[in-house]
Amino acid sequence: MADVSRRRLRVLVAKPGLDGHDRGVKVVARALRDAGMEVIYTGLRQTAEMIVAVAIQEDVDCIGLSVLSGSHLEYAEEVLDELRRRHASDIPVVIGGIIPRHDVPLLEQMGVRGVFGPGSSVAAIAETIYGLPARTMPA
């Protein structure tokens, strides 16, 4: 799955909120590593502020949120708002988990760049991340 002609992307994967289920995010993290990305996993029970602080500190190319609690709209909004507040809205956000289809357009309208529900292939996730425009770094 990895293409050596691509530059090595840095991706932060995070579990916002009180959701304690992390098997899926660990599977995705390993698959993204296998696809040639450098993956930073923040662990469970992260706040939007914590996620964005690590993303900025680690100079990531993308943030991936994993939400199984049904609070995907709230967590996505919090992370996107925090990115704007910290002048880092050039870091794209993707989200995966238990996400009803009718919420996908809402997430996309908020600015989420990829939404992955149950049954999504890790290849599709990796291709979406590789397909994101490069971040625009301030001069």
PDB file of N, CA and C in Angstrom, residues 49-133:
ATOM      1  N   GLU A  49      -8.459  20.686  23.283  1.00  0.00           N
ATOM      2  CA  GLU A  49      -7.266  21.487  23.551  1.00  0.00           C
ATOM      3  C   GLU A  49      -6.015  20.612  23.561  1.00  0.00           C
ATOM      4  N   MET A  50      -6.111  19.449  24.179  1.00  0.00           N
ATOM      5  CA  MET A  50      -4.966  18.533  24.237  1.00  0.00           C
ATOM      6  C   MET A  50      -4.608  18.027  22.834  1.00  0.00           C
ATOM      7  N   ILE A  51      -5.615  17.656  22.070  1.00  0.00           N
ATOM      8  CA  ILE A  51      -5.395  17.125  20.724  1.00  0.00           C
ATOM      9  C   ILE A  51      -4.709  18.165  19.845  1.00  0.00           C
ATOM     10  N   VAL A  52      -5.221  19.378  19.853  1.00  0.00           N
ATOM     11  CA  VAL A  52      -4.665  20.421  19.002  1.00  0.00           C
ATOM     12  C   VAL A  52      -3.266  20.820  19.473  1.00  0.00           C
ATOM     13  N   ALA A  53      -3.043  20.868  20.775  1.00  0.00           N
ATOM     14  CA  ALA A  53      -1.709  21.209  21.283  1.00  0.00           C
ATOM     15  C   ALA A  53      -0.668  20.201  20.792  1.00  0.00           C
ATOM     16  N   VAL A  54      -0.992  18.922  20.856  1.00  0.00           N
ATOM     17  CA  VAL A  54      -0.062  17.894  20.384  1.00  0.00           C
ATOM     18  C   VAL A  54       0.115  17.998  18.870  1.00  0.00           C
ATOM     19  N   ALA A  55      -0.963  18.236  18.153  1.00  0.00           N
ATOM     20  CA  ALA A  55      -0.887  18.357  16.696  1.00  0.00           C
ATOM     21  C   ALA A  55       0.061  19.485  16.288  1.00  0.00           C
ATOM     22  N   ILE A  56      -0.038  20.606  16.963  1.00  0.00           N
ATOM     23  CA  ILE A  56       0.838  21.739  16.663  1.00  0.00           C
ATOM     24  C   ILE A  56       2.277  21.424  17.070  1.00  0.00           C
ATOM     25  N   GLN A  57       2.444  20.891  18.265  1.00  0.00           N
ATOM     26  CA  GLN A  57       3.786  20.565  18.764  1.00  0.00           C
ATOM     27  C   GLN A  57       4.492  19.558  17.856  1.00  0.00           C
ATOM     28  N   GLU A  58       3.749  18.572  17.376  1.00  0.00           N
ATOM     29  CA  GLU A  58       4.329  17.519  16.543  1.00  0.00           C
ATOM     30  C   GLU A  58       4.338  17.870  15.053  1.00  0.00           C
ATOM     31  N   ASP A  59       3.806  19.037  14.703  1.00  0.00           N
ATOM     32  CA  ASP A  59       3.784  19.512  13.313  1.00  0.00           C
ATOM     33  C   ASP A  59       3.184  18.463  12.380  1.00  0.00           C
ATOM     34  N   VAL A  60       1.979  18.005  12.721  1.00  0.00           N
ATOM     35  CA  VAL A  60       1.341  16.946  11.944  1.00  0.00           C
ATOM     36  C   VAL A  60       0.712  17.483  10.669  1.00  0.00           C
ATOM     37  N   ASP A  61       0.504  16.579   9.729  1.00  0.00           N
ATOM     38  CA  ASP A  61      -0.138  16.905   8.459  1.00  0.00           C
ATOM     39  C   ASP A  61      -1.639  16.660   8.498  1.00  0.00           C
ATOM     40  N   CYS A  62      -2.105  15.920   9.506  1.00  0.00           N
ATOM     41  CA  CYS A  62      -3.514  15.562   9.583  1.00  0.00           C
ATOM     42  C   CYS A  62      -3.837  15.097  10.993  1.00  0.00           C
ATOM     43  N   ILE A  63      -5.069  15.364  11.420  1.00  0.00           N
ATOM     44  CA  ILE A  63      -5.594  14.833  12.679  1.00  0.00           C
ATOM     45  C   ILE A  63      -6.698  13.846  12.331  1.00  0.00           C
ATOM     46  N   GLY A  64      -6.625  12.655  12.909  1.00  0.00           N
ATOM     47  CA  GLY A  64      -7.675  11.667  12.769  1.00  0.00           C
ATOM     48  C   GLY A  64      -8.357  11.442  14.095  1.00  0.00           C
ATOM     49  N   LEU A  65      -9.645  11.667  14.156  1.00  0.00           N
ATOM     50  CA  LEU A  65     -10.419  11.452  15.381  1.00  0.00           C
ATOM     51  C   LEU A  65     -11.157  10.133  15.286  1.00  0.00           C
ATOM     52  N   SER A  66     -11.203   9.404  16.385  1.00  0.00           N
ATOM     53  CA  SER A  66     -11.962   8.167  16.469  1.00  0.00           C
ATOM     54  C   SER A  66     -13.023   8.350  17.538  1.00  0.00           C
ATOM     55  N   VAL A  67     -14.303   8.256  17.117  1.00  0.00           N
ATOM     56  CA  VAL A  67     -15.407   8.506  18.043  1.00  0.00           C
ATOM     57  C   VAL A  67     -16.436   7.392  17.915  1.00  0.00           C
ATOM     58  N   LEU A  68     -16.668   6.693  19.011  1.00  0.00           N
ATOM     59  CA  LEU A  68     -17.677   5.638  19.040  1.00  0.00           C
ATOM     60  C   LEU A  68     -18.841   5.980  19.959  1.00  0.00           C
ATOM     61  N   SER A  69     -18.775   7.131  20.604  1.00  0.00           N
ATOM     62  CA  SER A  69     -19.736   7.478  21.646  1.00  0.00           C
ATOM     63  C   SER A  69     -20.999   8.160  21.144  1.00  0.00           C
ATOM     64  N   GLY A  70     -21.044   8.514  19.865  1.00  0.00           N
ATOM     65  CA  GLY A  70     -22.189   9.251  19.346  1.00  0.00           C
ATOM     66  C   GLY A  70     -22.022  10.757  19.453  1.00  0.00           C
ATOM     67  N   SER A  71     -20.891  11.214  19.948  1.00  0.00           N
ATOM     68  CA  SER A  71     -20.642  12.648  20.121  1.00  0.00           C
ATOM     69  C   SER A  71     -19.728  13.201  19.033  1.00  0.00           C
ATOM     70  N   HIS A  72     -19.760  12.590  17.865  1.00  0.00           N
ATOM     71  CA  HIS A  72     -18.850  12.954  16.784  1.00  0.00           C
ATOM     72  C   HIS A  72     -19.039  14.401  16.319  1.00  0.00           C
ATOM     73  N   LEU A  73     -20.273  14.887  16.269  1.00  0.00           N
ATOM     74  CA  LEU A  73     -20.504  16.269  15.834  1.00  0.00           C
ATOM     75  C   LEU A  73     -19.891  17.253  16.828  1.00  0.00           C
ATOM     76  N   GLU A  74     -20.098  17.009  18.095  1.00  0.00           N
ATOM     77  CA  GLU A  74     -19.578  17.902  19.121  1.00  0.00           C
ATOM     78  C   GLU A  74     -18.054  17.893  19.146  1.00  0.00           C
ATOM     79  N   TYR A  75     -17.452  16.709  19.110  1.00  0.00           N
ATOM     80  CA  TYR A  75     -15.990  16.630  19.171  1.00  0.00           C
ATOM     81  C   TYR A  75     -15.342  17.214  17.926  1.00  0.00           C
ATOM     82  N   ALA A  76     -15.907  16.963  16.770  1.00  0.00           N
ATOM     83  CA  ALA A  76     -15.359  17.538  15.543  1.00  0.00           C
ATOM     84  C   ALA A  76     -15.415  19.065  15.620  1.00  0.00           C
ATOM     85  N   GLU A  77     -16.546  19.593  16.050  1.00  0.00           N
ATOM     86  CA  GLU A  77     -16.687  21.043  16.160  1.00  0.00           C
ATOM     87  C   GLU A  77     -15.682  21.623  17.149  1.00  0.00           C
ATOM     88  N   GLU A  78     -15.504  20.968  18.289  1.00  0.00           N
ATOM     89  CA  GLU A  78     -14.549  21.453  19.292  1.00  0.00           C
ATOM     90  C   GLU A  78     -13.125  21.471  18.748  1.00  0.00           C
ATOM     91  N   VAL A  79     -12.721  20.403  18.061  1.00  0.00           N
ATOM     92  CA  VAL A  79     -11.363  20.336  17.518  1.00  0.00           C
ATOM     93  C   VAL A  79     -11.185  21.379  16.420  1.00  0.00           C
ATOM     94  N   LEU A  80     -12.142  21.503  15.521  1.00  0.00           N
ATOM     95  CA  LEU A  80     -12.038  22.493  14.449  1.00  0.00           C
ATOM     96  C   LEU A  80     -12.015  23.915  15.013  1.00  0.00           C
ATOM     97  N   ASP A  81     -12.829  24.188  16.028  1.00  0.00           N
ATOM     98  CA  ASP A  81     -12.815  25.510  16.669  1.00  0.00           C
ATOM     99  C   ASP A  81     -11.463  25.781  17.331  1.00  0.00           C
ATOM    100  N   GLU A  82     -10.916  24.784  17.995  1.00  0.00           N
ATOM    101  CA  GLU A  82      -9.617  24.955  18.662  1.00  0.00           C
ATOM    102  C   GLU A  82      -8.502  25.167  17.639  1.00  0.00           C
ATOM    103  N   LEU A  83      -8.577  24.476  16.511  1.00  0.00           N
ATOM    104  CA  LEU A  83      -7.582  24.702  15.446  1.00  0.00           C
ATOM    105  C   LEU A  83      -7.662  26.149  14.950  1.00  0.00           C
ATOM    106  N   ARG A  84      -8.878  26.662  14.757  1.00  0.00           N
ATOM    107  CA  ARG A  84      -9.032  28.051  14.321  1.00  0.00           C
ATOM    108  C   ARG A  84      -8.506  29.010  15.394  1.00  0.00           C
ATOM    109  N   ARG A  85      -8.854  28.740  16.638  1.00  0.00           N
ATOM    110  CA  ARG A  85      -8.416  29.592  17.742  1.00  0.00           C
ATOM    111  C   ARG A  85      -6.898  29.656  17.825  1.00  0.00           C
ATOM    112  N   ARG A  86      -6.237  28.532  17.545  1.00  0.00           N
ATOM    113  CA  ARG A  86      -4.770  28.446  17.644  1.00  0.00           C
ATOM    114  C   ARG A  86      -4.092  28.763  16.306  1.00  0.00           C
ATOM    115  N   HIS A  87      -4.849  29.308  15.343  1.00  0.00           N
ATOM    116  CA  HIS A  87      -4.320  29.676  14.017  1.00  0.00           C
ATOM    117  C   HIS A  87      -3.654  28.482  13.340  1.00  0.00           C
ATOM    118  N   ALA A  88      -4.289  27.331  13.436  1.00  0.00           N
ATOM    119  CA  ALA A  88      -3.757  26.095  12.850  1.00  0.00           C
ATOM    120  C   ALA A  88      -4.824  25.390  12.017  1.00  0.00           C
ATOM    121  N   SER A  89      -5.739  26.157  11.464  1.00  0.00           N
ATOM    122  CA  SER A  89      -6.829  25.544  10.712  1.00  0.00           C
ATOM    123  C   SER A  89      -6.365  24.934   9.390  1.00  0.00           C
ATOM    124  N   ASP A  90      -5.067  25.066   9.090  1.00  0.00           N
ATOM    125  CA  ASP A  90      -4.530  24.394   7.901  1.00  0.00           C
ATOM    126  C   ASP A  90      -4.267  22.915   8.165  1.00  0.00           C
ATOM    127  N   ILE A  91      -4.436  22.464   9.393  1.00  0.00           N
ATOM    128  CA  ILE A  91      -4.302  21.036   9.705  1.00  0.00           C
ATOM    129  C   ILE A  91      -5.659  20.380   9.434  1.00  0.00           C
ATOM    130  N   PRO A  92      -5.744  19.519   8.416  1.00  0.00           N
ATOM    131  CA  PRO A  92      -7.030  18.891   8.117  1.00  0.00           C
ATOM    132  C   PRO A  92      -7.407  17.838   9.163  1.00  0.00           C
ATOM    133  N   VAL A  93      -8.702  17.634   9.295  1.00  0.00           N
ATOM    134  CA  VAL A  93      -9.252  16.678  10.250  1.00  0.00           C
ATOM    135  C   VAL A  93     -10.081  15.639   9.498  1.00  0.00           C
ATOM    136  N   VAL A  94      -9.848  14.371   9.829  1.00  0.00           N
ATOM    137  CA  VAL A  94     -10.696  13.282   9.365  1.00  0.00           C
ATOM    138  C   VAL A  94     -11.264  12.606  10.610  1.00  0.00           C
ATOM    139  N   ILE A  95     -12.359  11.884  10.434  1.00  0.00           N
ATOM    140  CA  ILE A  95     -13.006  11.263  11.589  1.00  0.00           C
ATOM    141  C   ILE A  95     -13.528   9.890  11.212  1.00  0.00           C
ATOM    142  N   GLY A  96     -13.449   8.979  12.162  1.00  0.00           N
ATOM    143  CA  GLY A  96     -13.977   7.645  11.962  1.00  0.00           C
ATOM    144  C   GLY A  96     -14.674   7.159  13.210  1.00  0.00           C
ATOM    145  N   GLY A  97     -15.517   6.157  13.031  1.00  0.00           N
ATOM    146  CA  GLY A  97     -16.235   5.587  14.160  1.00  0.00           C
ATOM    147  C   GLY A  97     -17.657   5.262  13.783  1.00  0.00           C
ATOM    148  N   ILE A  98     -18.511   5.254  14.783  1.00  0.00           N
ATOM    149  CA  ILE A  98     -19.930   4.979  14.576  1.00  0.00           C
ATOM    150  C   ILE A  98     -20.596   6.310  14.238  1.00  0.00           C
ATOM    151  N   ILE A  99     -20.719   6.572  12.941  1.00  0.00           N
ATOM    152  CA  ILE A  99     -21.225   7.856  12.477  1.00  0.00           C
ATOM    153  C   ILE A  99     -22.401   7.603  11.533  1.00  0.00           C
ATOM    154  N   PRO A 100     -23.606   8.041  11.915  1.00  0.00           N
ATOM    155  CA  PRO A 100     -24.758   7.852  11.039  1.00  0.00           C
ATOM    156  C   PRO A 100     -24.557   8.576   9.704  1.00  0.00           C
ATOM    157  N   ARG A 101     -25.038   7.970   8.641  1.00  0.00           N
ATOM    158  CA  ARG A 101     -24.866   8.557   7.299  1.00  0.00           C
ATOM    159  C   ARG A 101     -25.417   9.969   7.203  1.00  0.00           C
ATOM    160  N   HIS A 102     -26.526  10.226   7.914  1.00  0.00           N
ATOM    161  CA  HIS A 102     -27.124  11.563   7.811  1.00  0.00           C
ATOM    162  C   HIS A 102     -26.257  12.642   8.467  1.00  0.00           C
ATOM    163  N   ASP A 103     -25.263  12.262   9.255  1.00  0.00           N
ATOM    164  CA  ASP A 103     -24.358  13.245   9.870  1.00  0.00           C
ATOM    165  C   ASP A 103     -23.146  13.559   8.991  1.00  0.00           C
ATOM    166  N   VAL A 104     -22.900  12.754   7.973  1.00  0.00           N
ATOM    167  CA  VAL A 104     -21.728  12.978   7.111  1.00  0.00           C
ATOM    168  C   VAL A 104     -21.753  14.364   6.470  1.00  0.00           C
ATOM    169  N   PRO A 105     -22.864  14.795   5.853  1.00  0.00           N
ATOM    170  CA  PRO A 105     -22.865  16.146   5.266  1.00  0.00           C
ATOM    171  C   PRO A 105     -22.629  17.244   6.302  1.00  0.00           C
ATOM    172  N   LEU A 106     -23.146  17.056   7.515  1.00  0.00           N
ATOM    173  CA  LEU A 106     -22.924  18.051   8.569  1.00  0.00           C
ATOM    174  C   LEU A 106     -21.446  18.144   8.920  1.00  0.00           C
ATOM    175  N   LEU A 107     -20.784  17.005   9.045  1.00  0.00           N
ATOM    176  CA  LEU A 107     -19.352  16.994   9.346  1.00  0.00           C
ATOM    177  C   LEU A 107     -18.557  17.641   8.217  1.00  0.00           C
ATOM    178  N   GLU A 108     -18.933  17.343   6.985  1.00  0.00           N
ATOM    179  CA  GLU A 108     -18.234  17.931   5.837  1.00  0.00           C
ATOM    180  C   GLU A 108     -18.447  19.444   5.785  1.00  0.00           C
ATOM    181  N   GLN A 109     -19.665  19.909   6.109  1.00  0.00           N
ATOM    182  CA  GLN A 109     -19.936  21.348   6.142  1.00  0.00           C
ATOM    183  C   GLN A 109     -19.108  22.044   7.220  1.00  0.00           C
ATOM    184  N   MET A 110     -18.853  21.344   8.321  1.00  0.00           N
ATOM    185  CA  MET A 110     -18.020  21.902   9.387  1.00  0.00           C
ATOM    186  C   MET A 110     -16.571  22.069   8.942  1.00  0.00           C
ATOM    187  N   GLY A 111     -16.155  21.214   7.993  1.00  0.00           N
ATOM    188  CA  GLY A 111     -14.768  21.268   7.541  1.00  0.00           C
ATOM    189  C   GLY A 111     -14.010  19.969   7.687  1.00  0.00           C
ATOM    190  N   VAL A 112     -14.669  18.906   8.150  1.00  0.00           N
ATOM    191  CA  VAL A 112     -14.017  17.603   8.242  1.00  0.00           C
ATOM    192  C   VAL A 112     -13.742  17.109   6.828  1.00  0.00           C
ATOM    193  N   ARG A 113     -12.532  16.620   6.591  1.00  0.00           N
ATOM    194  CA  ARG A 113     -12.088  16.293   5.228  1.00  0.00           C
ATOM    195  C   ARG A 113     -12.314  14.840   4.830  1.00  0.00           C
ATOM    196  N   GLY A 114     -12.671  13.978   5.762  1.00  0.00           N
ATOM    197  CA  GLY A 114     -12.965  12.586   5.460  1.00  0.00           C
ATOM    198  C   GLY A 114     -13.733  11.973   6.611  1.00  0.00           C
ATOM    199  N   VAL A 115     -14.751  11.180   6.282  1.00  0.00           N
ATOM    200  CA  VAL A 115     -15.582  10.539   7.305  1.00  0.00           C
ATOM    201  C   VAL A 115     -15.617   9.049   6.993  1.00  0.00           C
ATOM    202  N   PHE A 116     -15.291   8.235   8.007  1.00  0.00           N
ATOM    203  CA  PHE A 116     -15.171   6.792   7.815  1.00  0.00           C
ATOM    204  C   PHE A 116     -15.975   6.058   8.874  1.00  0.00           C
ATOM    205  N   GLY A 117     -16.981   5.353   8.426  1.00  0.00           N
ATOM    206  CA  GLY A 117     -17.820   4.580   9.325  1.00  0.00           C
ATOM    207  C   GLY A 117     -17.403   3.128   9.352  1.00  0.00           C
ATOM    208  N   PRO A 118     -18.196   2.300  10.032  1.00  0.00           N
ATOM    209  CA  PRO A 118     -17.903   0.867  10.094  1.00  0.00           C
ATOM    210  C   PRO A 118     -17.796   0.283   8.686  1.00  0.00           C
ATOM    211  N   GLY A 119     -16.815  -0.566   8.492  1.00  0.00           N
ATOM    212  CA  GLY A 119     -16.623  -1.211   7.201  1.00  0.00           C
ATOM    213  C   GLY A 119     -15.731  -0.441   6.250  1.00  0.00           C
ATOM    214  N   SER A 120     -15.324   0.774   6.620  1.00  0.00           N
ATOM    215  CA  SER A 120     -14.409   1.532   5.765  1.00  0.00           C
ATOM    216  C   SER A 120     -13.081   0.796   5.697  1.00  0.00           C
ATOM    217  N   SER A 121     -12.495   0.784   4.529  1.00  0.00           N
ATOM    218  CA  SER A 121     -11.201   0.107   4.399  1.00  0.00           C
ATOM    219  C   SER A 121     -10.083   1.035   4.845  1.00  0.00           C
ATOM    220  N   VAL A 122      -9.055   0.444   5.408  1.00  0.00           N
ATOM    221  CA  VAL A 122      -7.903   1.245   5.810  1.00  0.00           C
ATOM    222  C   VAL A 122      -7.211   1.821   4.579  1.00  0.00           C
ATOM    223  N   ALA A 123      -7.314   1.140   3.445  1.00  0.00           N
ATOM    224  CA  ALA A 123      -6.748   1.674   2.200  1.00  0.00           C
ATOM    225  C   ALA A 123      -7.450   2.974   1.831  1.00  0.00           C
ATOM    226  N   ALA A 124      -8.766   3.027   1.987  1.00  0.00           N
ATOM    227  CA  ALA A 124      -9.520   4.245   1.679  1.00  0.00           C
ATOM    228  C   ALA A 124      -9.130   5.380   2.620  1.00  0.00           C
ATOM    229  N   ILE A 125      -8.914   5.050   3.881  1.00  0.00           N
ATOM    230  CA  ILE A 125      -8.496   6.071   4.852  1.00  0.00           C
ATOM    231  C   ILE A 125      -7.126   6.622   4.467  1.00  0.00           C
ATOM    232  N   ALA A 126      -6.186   5.734   4.179  1.00  0.00           N
ATOM    233  CA  ALA A 126      -4.835   6.160   3.797  1.00  0.00           C
ATOM    234  C   ALA A 126      -4.868   6.989   2.517  1.00  0.00           C
ATOM    235  N   GLU A 127      -5.623   6.559   1.523  1.00  0.00           N
ATOM    236  CA  GLU A 127      -5.697   7.299   0.264  1.00  0.00           C
ATOM    237  C   GLU A 127      -6.297   8.679   0.470  1.00  0.00           C
ATOM    238  N   THR A 128      -7.302   8.787   1.330  1.00  0.00           N
ATOM    239  CA  THR A 128      -7.892  10.095   1.623  1.00  0.00           C
ATOM    240  C   THR A 128      -6.852  11.011   2.248  1.00  0.00           C
ATOM    241  N   ILE A 129      -6.115  10.496   3.220  1.00  0.00           N
ATOM    242  CA  ILE A 129      -5.103  11.316   3.884  1.00  0.00           C
ATOM    243  C   ILE A 129      -4.003  11.712   2.904  1.00  0.00           C
ATOM    244  N   TYR A 130      -3.533  10.761   2.098  1.00  0.00           N
ATOM    245  CA  TYR A 130      -2.512  11.101   1.104  1.00  0.00           C
ATOM    246  C   TYR A 130      -3.039  12.103   0.080  1.00  0.00           C
ATOM    247  N   GLY A 131      -4.336  12.107  -0.156  1.00  0.00           N
ATOM    248  CA  GLY A 131      -4.931  13.004  -1.142  1.00  0.00           C
ATOM    249  C   GLY A 131      -5.213  14.409  -0.645  1.00  0.00           C
ATOM    250  N   LEU A 132      -5.023  14.640   0.650  1.00  0.00           N
ATOM    251  CA  LEU A 132      -5.263  15.978   1.190  1.00  0.00           C
ATOM    252  C   LEU A 132      -4.203  16.941   0.676  1.00  0.00           C
ATOM    253  N   PRO A 133      -4.585  18.193   0.438  1.00  0.00           N
ATOM    254  CA  PRO A 133      -3.570  19.172   0.023  1.00  0.00           C
ATOM    255  C   PRO A 133      -2.518  19.345   1.106  1.00  0.00           C
TER     256      PRO A 133
END
